[in-house]
Coordinates of C-alpha atoms in Angstrom, one line a residue:
Y1 CA -10.6 -9.9 6.2
Q2 CA -7.0 -10.9 6.6
R3 CA -6.1 -7.3 7.5
V4 CA -8.5 -7.3 10.5
P5 CA -6.4 -7.8 13.7
L6 CA -7.2 -10.7 16.0
L7 CA -8.7 -12.6 13.0
N8 CA -5.5 -14.1 11.6
F9 CA -6.8 -16.9 9.4
S10 CA -4.3 -19.5 8.3
E11 CA -4.3 -20.5 4.6
K12 CA -6.5 -23.5 5.5
L13 CA -8.9 -21.5 7.6
S14 CA -9.1 -18.7 5.1
T15 CA -10.9 -21.0 2.6
F16 CA -13.9 -20.7 4.9
S17 CA -16.2 -17.7 5.0
P18 CA -15.5 -15.3 7.9
L19 CA -19.3 -15.1 8.4
F20 CA -19.4 -18.9 8.9
V21 CA -16.5 -18.7 11.3
C22 CA -18.0 -15.9 13.4
T23 CA -21.5 -17.5 13.3
T24 CA -20.2 -20.8 14.4
A25 CA -18.1 -19.3 17.2
I26 CA -21.0 -17.3 18.6
H27 CA -23.4 -20.2 18.5
I28 CA -21.1 -22.7 20.2
V29 CA -19.7 -20.5 22.8
Y30 CA -23.0 -18.8 23.8
L31 CA -24.8 -22.1 23.8
V32 CA -22.5 -23.2 26.6
Y33 CA -22.8 -19.8 28.2
T34 CA -26.6 -19.7 28.3
L35 CA -27.0 -23.3 29.5
L36 CA -24.6 -22.6 32.3
Q37 CA -26.4 -19.3 33.1
E38 CA -29.7 -21.2 33.4
F39 CA -28.0 -23.9 35.5
M40 CA -26.6 -21.3 37.9
S41 CA -30.0 -19.7 38.3
T42 CA -31.8 -22.9 39.1
H43 CA -29.2 -25.3 40.6
T44 CA -28.6 -25.1 44.4
F45 CA -25.2 -25.5 46.1
G46 CA -25.8 -26.8 49.6
G47 CA -29.4 -25.9 49.3
E48 CA -28.9 -22.3 48.2
L49 CA -28.8 -20.6 44.8
F50 CA -25.8 -18.5 43.8
S51 CA -28.0 -15.5 43.5
F52 CA -25.4 -12.8 43.0
P53 CA -26.0 -11.3 39.5
L54 CA -23.6 -8.3 39.9
V55 CA -20.8 -10.7 40.8
L56 CA -21.5 -12.7 37.6
V57 CA -21.4 -9.5 35.6
A58 CA -18.1 -8.4 37.2
I59 CA -16.5 -11.8 36.6
S60 CA -17.5 -12.0 33.0
H61 CA -16.2 -8.5 32.2
S62 CA -12.9 -9.1 34.1
A63 CA -12.4 -12.3 32.0
G64 CA -13.0 -10.3 28.8
A65 CA -10.5 -7.7 29.8
L66 CA -7.8 -10.4 30.5
L67 CA -8.5 -12.1 27.2
S68 CA -8.3 -8.9 25.2
L69 CA -5.0 -8.0 26.9
G70 CA -3.6 -11.4 26.1
A71 CA -4.8 -11.2 22.5
L72 CA -3.3 -7.8 22.0
R73 CA 0.1 -8.9 23.5
I74 CA 0.2 -12.0 21.3
G75 CA -0.6 -9.9 18.2
G76 CA 2.1 -7.4 19.1
H77 CA -0.3 -4.4 19.4
D78 CA 0.1 -1.4 21.7
I79 CA -2.2 -1.6 24.7
L80 CA -2.9 2.1 25.1
V81 CA -3.9 3.8 21.9
T82 CA -5.6 7.1 20.9
G83 CA -9.3 7.1 21.3
L84 CA -9.5 4.1 23.7
W85 CA -11.4 6.2 26.1
Q86 CA -14.3 6.4 23.7
T87 CA -15.1 2.8 24.4
I88 CA -16.6 3.9 27.6
L89 CA -19.9 4.7 25.7
P90 CA -20.5 1.1 24.5
G91 CA -19.0 -0.2 27.7
S92 CA -21.7 1.7 29.7
S93 CA -24.6 0.4 27.7
D94 CA -23.2 -3.1 27.8
L95 CA -22.8 -3.0 31.6
V96 CA -26.4 -1.9 32.1
A97 CA -27.7 -4.4 29.6
T98 CA -25.8 -7.4 31.1
S99 CA -26.8 -6.4 34.6
L100 CA -30.5 -6.2 33.6
Q101 CA -30.5 -9.6 31.9
H102 CA -28.6 -11.4 34.7
A103 CA -31.0 -9.9 37.3
A104 CA -34.1 -10.7 35.2
L105 CA -33.1 -14.4 35.0
Y106 CA -33.8 -14.8 38.8
K107 CA -37.3 -13.3 38.3
M108 CA -38.7 -14.9 35.2
Y109 CA -38.8 -18.2 33.4
F110 CA -35.7 -18.8 31.3
P111 CA -37.3 -19.7 27.9
A112 CA -39.4 -16.5 28.0
Q113 CA -36.3 -14.5 28.9
S114 CA -34.2 -16.1 26.2
L115 CA -36.9 -15.3 23.6
M116 CA -37.1 -11.7 24.7
K117 CA -33.4 -11.3 23.9
T118 CA -34.2 -11.8 20.2
L119 CA -36.4 -8.8 19.9
K120 CA -33.5 -6.5 19.1
V121 CA -33.4 -6.7 15.3
L122 CA -35.7 -3.8 14.5
P123 CA -34.4 -1.5 17.4
V124 CA -30.8 -2.0 16.3
M125 CA -31.7 -1.0 12.8
L126 CA -33.7 2.1 13.9
I127 CA -31.0 3.2 16.3
G128 CA -28.3 2.7 13.6
T129 CA -30.3 4.9 11.2
C130 CA -30.8 7.6 13.9
L131 CA -27.1 7.6 14.7
Q132 CA -26.4 7.7 10.9
N133 CA -24.1 4.7 11.2
R134 CA -25.8 2.6 8.6
T135 CA -28.5 2.8 6.0
Y136 CA -31.0 -0.1 5.5
S137 CA -33.2 -0.9 2.6
R138 CA -37.0 -1.5 2.7
L139 CA -36.4 -5.2 2.5
D140 CA -34.1 -5.0 5.5
Y141 CA -36.9 -3.3 7.5
V142 CA -39.5 -5.8 6.3
E143 CA -37.3 -8.7 7.4
G144 CA -36.6 -7.0 10.8
L145 CA -40.3 -6.3 11.4
L146 CA -41.3 -9.9 10.3
L147 CA -38.7 -11.5 12.6
S148 CA -39.6 -9.2 15.5
C149 CA -43.3 -10.0 15.1
L150 CA -42.7 -13.8 14.9
V151 CA -40.5 -13.8 18.0
A152 CA -42.9 -11.5 19.9
F153 CA -45.7 -14.0 19.0
F154 CA -43.7 -16.9 20.3
V155 CA -42.9 -15.1 23.6
W156 CA -46.6 -14.3 24.1
D157 CA -47.9 -17.7 23.0
F158 CA -45.2 -19.7 24.9
Q159 CA -45.7 -17.7 28.1
F160 CA -49.5 -18.1 28.2
N161 CA -49.3 -21.8 27.3
Q162 CA -46.9 -22.3 30.2
M163 CA -49.0 -20.4 32.6
D164 CA -52.0 -22.4 31.7
M165 CA -50.2 -25.7 32.2
E166 CA -48.1 -24.8 35.2
H167 CA -49.8 -21.8 36.8
S168 CA -48.7 -22.8 40.3
T169 CA -45.0 -22.9 39.4
L170 CA -44.7 -20.3 36.7
K171 CA -45.0 -16.7 37.8
T172 CA -43.2 -14.5 35.4
S173 CA -42.5 -11.3 37.3
A174 CA -43.6 -8.0 35.8
V175 CA -40.3 -6.7 37.2
G176 CA -38.4 -9.3 35.2
I177 CA -40.3 -8.5 32.0
A178 CA -39.6 -4.8 32.6
M179 CA -35.9 -5.6 33.1
M180 CA -35.8 -7.5 29.8
V181 CA -37.5 -4.6 27.9
G182 CA -34.8 -2.4 29.4
Y183 CA -32.2 -4.9 28.3
V184 CA -33.5 -5.0 24.7
T185 CA -33.6 -1.2 24.5
V186 CA -30.2 -0.5 26.1
D187 CA -28.3 -3.3 24.4
S188 CA -29.5 -2.1 21.0
F189 CA -27.3 0.9 21.5
T190 CA -24.1 -1.2 22.3
S191 CA -23.4 -2.6 18.9
N192 CA -24.3 0.7 17.2
F193 CA -21.9 2.6 19.5
E194 CA -19.2 0.1 18.6
D195 CA -19.9 0.5 14.9
S196 CA -19.7 4.3 15.2
I197 CA -16.3 4.1 16.9
Y198 CA -15.0 1.6 14.3
Q199 CA -16.0 4.0 11.5
K200 CA -14.5 7.1 13.1
L201 CA -11.3 5.6 14.7
N202 CA -8.8 3.0 13.6
L203 CA -9.4 0.9 16.7
Q204 CA -8.7 -2.8 16.7
P205 CA -11.4 -5.2 18.0
G206 CA -9.0 -6.1 20.8
H207 CA -8.8 -2.5 21.9
M208 CA -12.6 -2.1 21.7
L209 CA -13.1 -5.2 23.9
L210 CA -10.3 -4.0 26.3
G211 CA -11.7 -0.5 26.8
M212 CA -15.3 -1.8 27.3
E213 CA -14.4 -4.6 29.6
I214 CA -12.0 -2.7 31.9
F215 CA -14.5 0.1 32.4
S216 CA -17.4 -2.3 33.0
A217 CA -15.4 -4.5 35.3
V218 CA -14.1 -1.7 37.5
L219 CA -17.6 -0.3 37.8
A220 CA -19.2 -3.7 38.4
W221 CA -16.7 -4.6 41.1
T222 CA -17.3 -1.2 42.8
L223 CA -21.1 -1.8 42.8
T224 CA -20.7 -5.3 44.2
L225 CA -18.5 -3.9 47.0
A226 CA -20.9 -1.0 47.7
S227 CA -24.0 -3.2 47.8
G228 CA -22.4 -5.9 50.0
E229 CA -22.9 -8.5 47.3
L230 CA -19.2 -9.2 47.0
L231 CA -18.8 -10.1 50.6
A232 CA -21.9 -12.4 50.5
A233 CA -20.7 -14.1 47.3
T234 CA -17.2 -14.6 48.8
R235 CA -18.7 -16.3 51.8
F236 CA -20.8 -18.5 49.5
M237 CA -17.8 -19.5 47.5
V238 CA -15.8 -20.4 50.7
A239 CA -18.7 -22.5 52.0
Q240 CA -19.4 -24.1 48.6
P241 CA -16.1 -24.3 46.6
R242 CA -17.8 -26.5 44.0
V243 CA -19.3 -23.4 42.5
L244 CA -15.8 -22.1 41.5
L245 CA -15.6 -24.6 38.6
F246 CA -18.9 -23.4 37.1
L247 CA -17.8 -19.8 37.6
G248 CA -14.5 -20.5 35.8
I249 CA -16.3 -22.0 32.8
F250 CA -18.8 -19.1 32.9
A251 CA -16.0 -16.6 32.8
L252 CA -14.2 -18.3 29.9
T253 CA -17.3 -18.6 27.7
A254 CA -18.3 -15.0 28.5
A255 CA -14.8 -13.7 27.5
V256 CA -14.5 -15.7 24.3
G257 CA -18.1 -14.8 23.3
S258 CA -17.4 -11.1 23.9
L259 CA -14.4 -11.3 21.6
A260 CA -16.4 -13.0 18.9
C261 CA -19.1 -10.3 19.2
V262 CA -16.7 -7.3 18.7
L263 CA -15.1 -9.1 15.7
T264 CA -18.5 -9.7 14.2
V265 CA -19.6 -6.1 14.6
R266 CA -16.3 -4.9 13.1
L267 CA -16.6 -7.2 10.1
F268 CA -20.3 -7.2 9.3
G269 CA -22.0 -4.4 11.3
P270 CA -24.6 -4.3 14.1
A271 CA -27.6 -5.6 12.1
V272 CA -25.9 -8.8 10.9
F273 CA -24.5 -9.3 14.3
T274 CA -28.0 -9.0 15.9
L275 CA -29.4 -11.5 13.4
I276 CA -26.7 -14.0 14.4
M277 CA -27.4 -13.4 18.1
T278 CA -31.1 -13.9 17.4
S279 CA -30.3 -17.3 15.8
R280 CA -28.1 -18.3 18.7
A281 CA -30.6 -17.3 21.3
I282 CA -33.2 -19.5 19.6
L283 CA -30.7 -22.4 19.4
S284 CA -29.9 -22.0 23.1
L285 CA -33.6 -22.1 23.9
L286 CA -34.1 -25.3 22.0
F287 CA -31.1 -26.9 23.9
S288 CA -32.5 -25.5 27.2
V289 CA -35.8 -27.3 26.4
L290 CA -33.9 -30.5 25.8
F291 CA -31.6 -30.4 28.9
F292 CA -33.9 -28.8 31.4
Q293 CA -37.1 -30.5 30.2
H294 CA -39.3 -27.4 29.7
S295 CA -42.8 -28.1 28.5
V296 CA -42.8 -26.7 25.0
D297 CA -45.0 -27.7 22.1
T298 CA -43.2 -29.6 19.3
V299 CA -44.8 -27.3 16.7
D300 CA -43.4 -24.3 18.5
C301 CA -39.9 -25.8 18.5
V302 CA -40.1 -26.5 14.7
S303 CA -41.3 -23.0 14.1
L304 CA -38.5 -21.6 16.1
V305 CA -36.0 -23.6 14.1
A306 CA -37.6 -22.1 10.9
V307 CA -37.2 -18.6 12.4
S308 CA -33.5 -19.3 13.2
I309 CA -32.9 -20.5 9.6
I310 CA -34.6 -17.3 8.3
T311 CA -32.3 -15.1 10.4
L312 CA -29.2 -16.9 9.1
M313 CA -30.4 -16.6 5.5
S314 CA -31.0 -12.9 6.1
S315 CA -27.5 -12.5 7.5
T316 CA -26.0 -14.2 4.5
R317 CA -28.1 -12.0 2.1
R318 CA -27.0 -8.8 3.9
V319 CA -23.3 -9.8 3.9
S320 CA -23.5 -10.6 0.2
A321 CA -25.0 -7.2 -0.5
Q322 CA -22.2 -5.6 1.5
M323 CA -19.6 -7.4 -0.5
R324 CA -21.2 -6.5 -3.8
Q325 CA -21.2 -2.8 -2.7
L326 CA -17.5 -3.0 -1.8
R327 CA -16.6 -4.5 -5.1
S328 CA -18.5 -1.9 -7.1
S329 CA -17.0 1.0 -5.1

C-alpha cells in the first residue's frame, strides 16, 4: 500500500488498515456531502430553491480536477502521462450518473433516493464479470443478491409507508425513480471502467481523477451554458450570496470524496468499493432521518444499521481473501 501514490502513510498511520482509512474517509466526507445535498434541495434562499443540478455537477467536477492537480504537484508526478485520455470512458459514465442523481433529488423523496443508490452491489459484480475485470465466488454473488434484496425491500416498504402516512406531501415522481434506475445502471460501469484502466495501464489514482474530472467539468459547464442554467444560477448567486458558502463546502466534500473513491477502487476493486458506498449511503440516510426529521419506523432504522454492518463485514472478508491470494501467488 505504501507504493500507491497519493496514499503516503506515515509510520504512525501505516499501523492502521488502509481499508479502515478509506472506509472512514468515505463515510465522513460523504455524510457531510449528502446532508448538504439534501439541504440544498429543500432549503430556500430568499424564498427560492437553488434548483440548478447541472451547475452543482459542474462545480463538483471542477473542484475534483483542482484537487487532483494539487495532489499530483505535491507528489512530484507529471501531469500529462500516457493513457490519460482513456479516463474519458469512466468520466463519461460518472458525468451521466451524477447528473441523473442530482436531477432526481428534486423529483423524489430523499430517503427513497438515498436507498436506491445502494442497489449497485449486484450490477457492479455482473458488469465486472462481463468486462472480465474480476472474478467473483458464489458466496460473493449470494452476498450481493442478499444485500440487494434487503435494500430493495426497504425502498419498497419505506416508500409505501411514507405514502400512507403523508400522501398529500409525498409524491415520488415516476421520472425521479426512472432517473435513479438509470443512475444505478450507469454508475455500475464507472468503477469497473476505472478498474479496467488500472489493470491495463500504470496510471496513478491522481491521474485517474484528473482525467475524469477535467472531461466531466468541461462537458458539464458546456451543458450549463447551452441550457441557460449557468446564467440563471449566476443571477441567483448574485441575488443570494449566502448560497456561496454552501456551494464551497459542497465542492470541497465532492472533491475529497472523489479522491477517496478512486483510491479505494485502486486498492480494493469495484465490488469492495461499492459495498463501502452502500454502507455510507445507509449511514447518510440515518443521519438524514435525524437532522431532517423524516418519519421512519425505529425497526427499519435498526434493520438498516444491521445491513450496513453486514456490508462492512463483507468488505473485510473480501479484502482478506484478496490479501491471502496475493500472499500465495
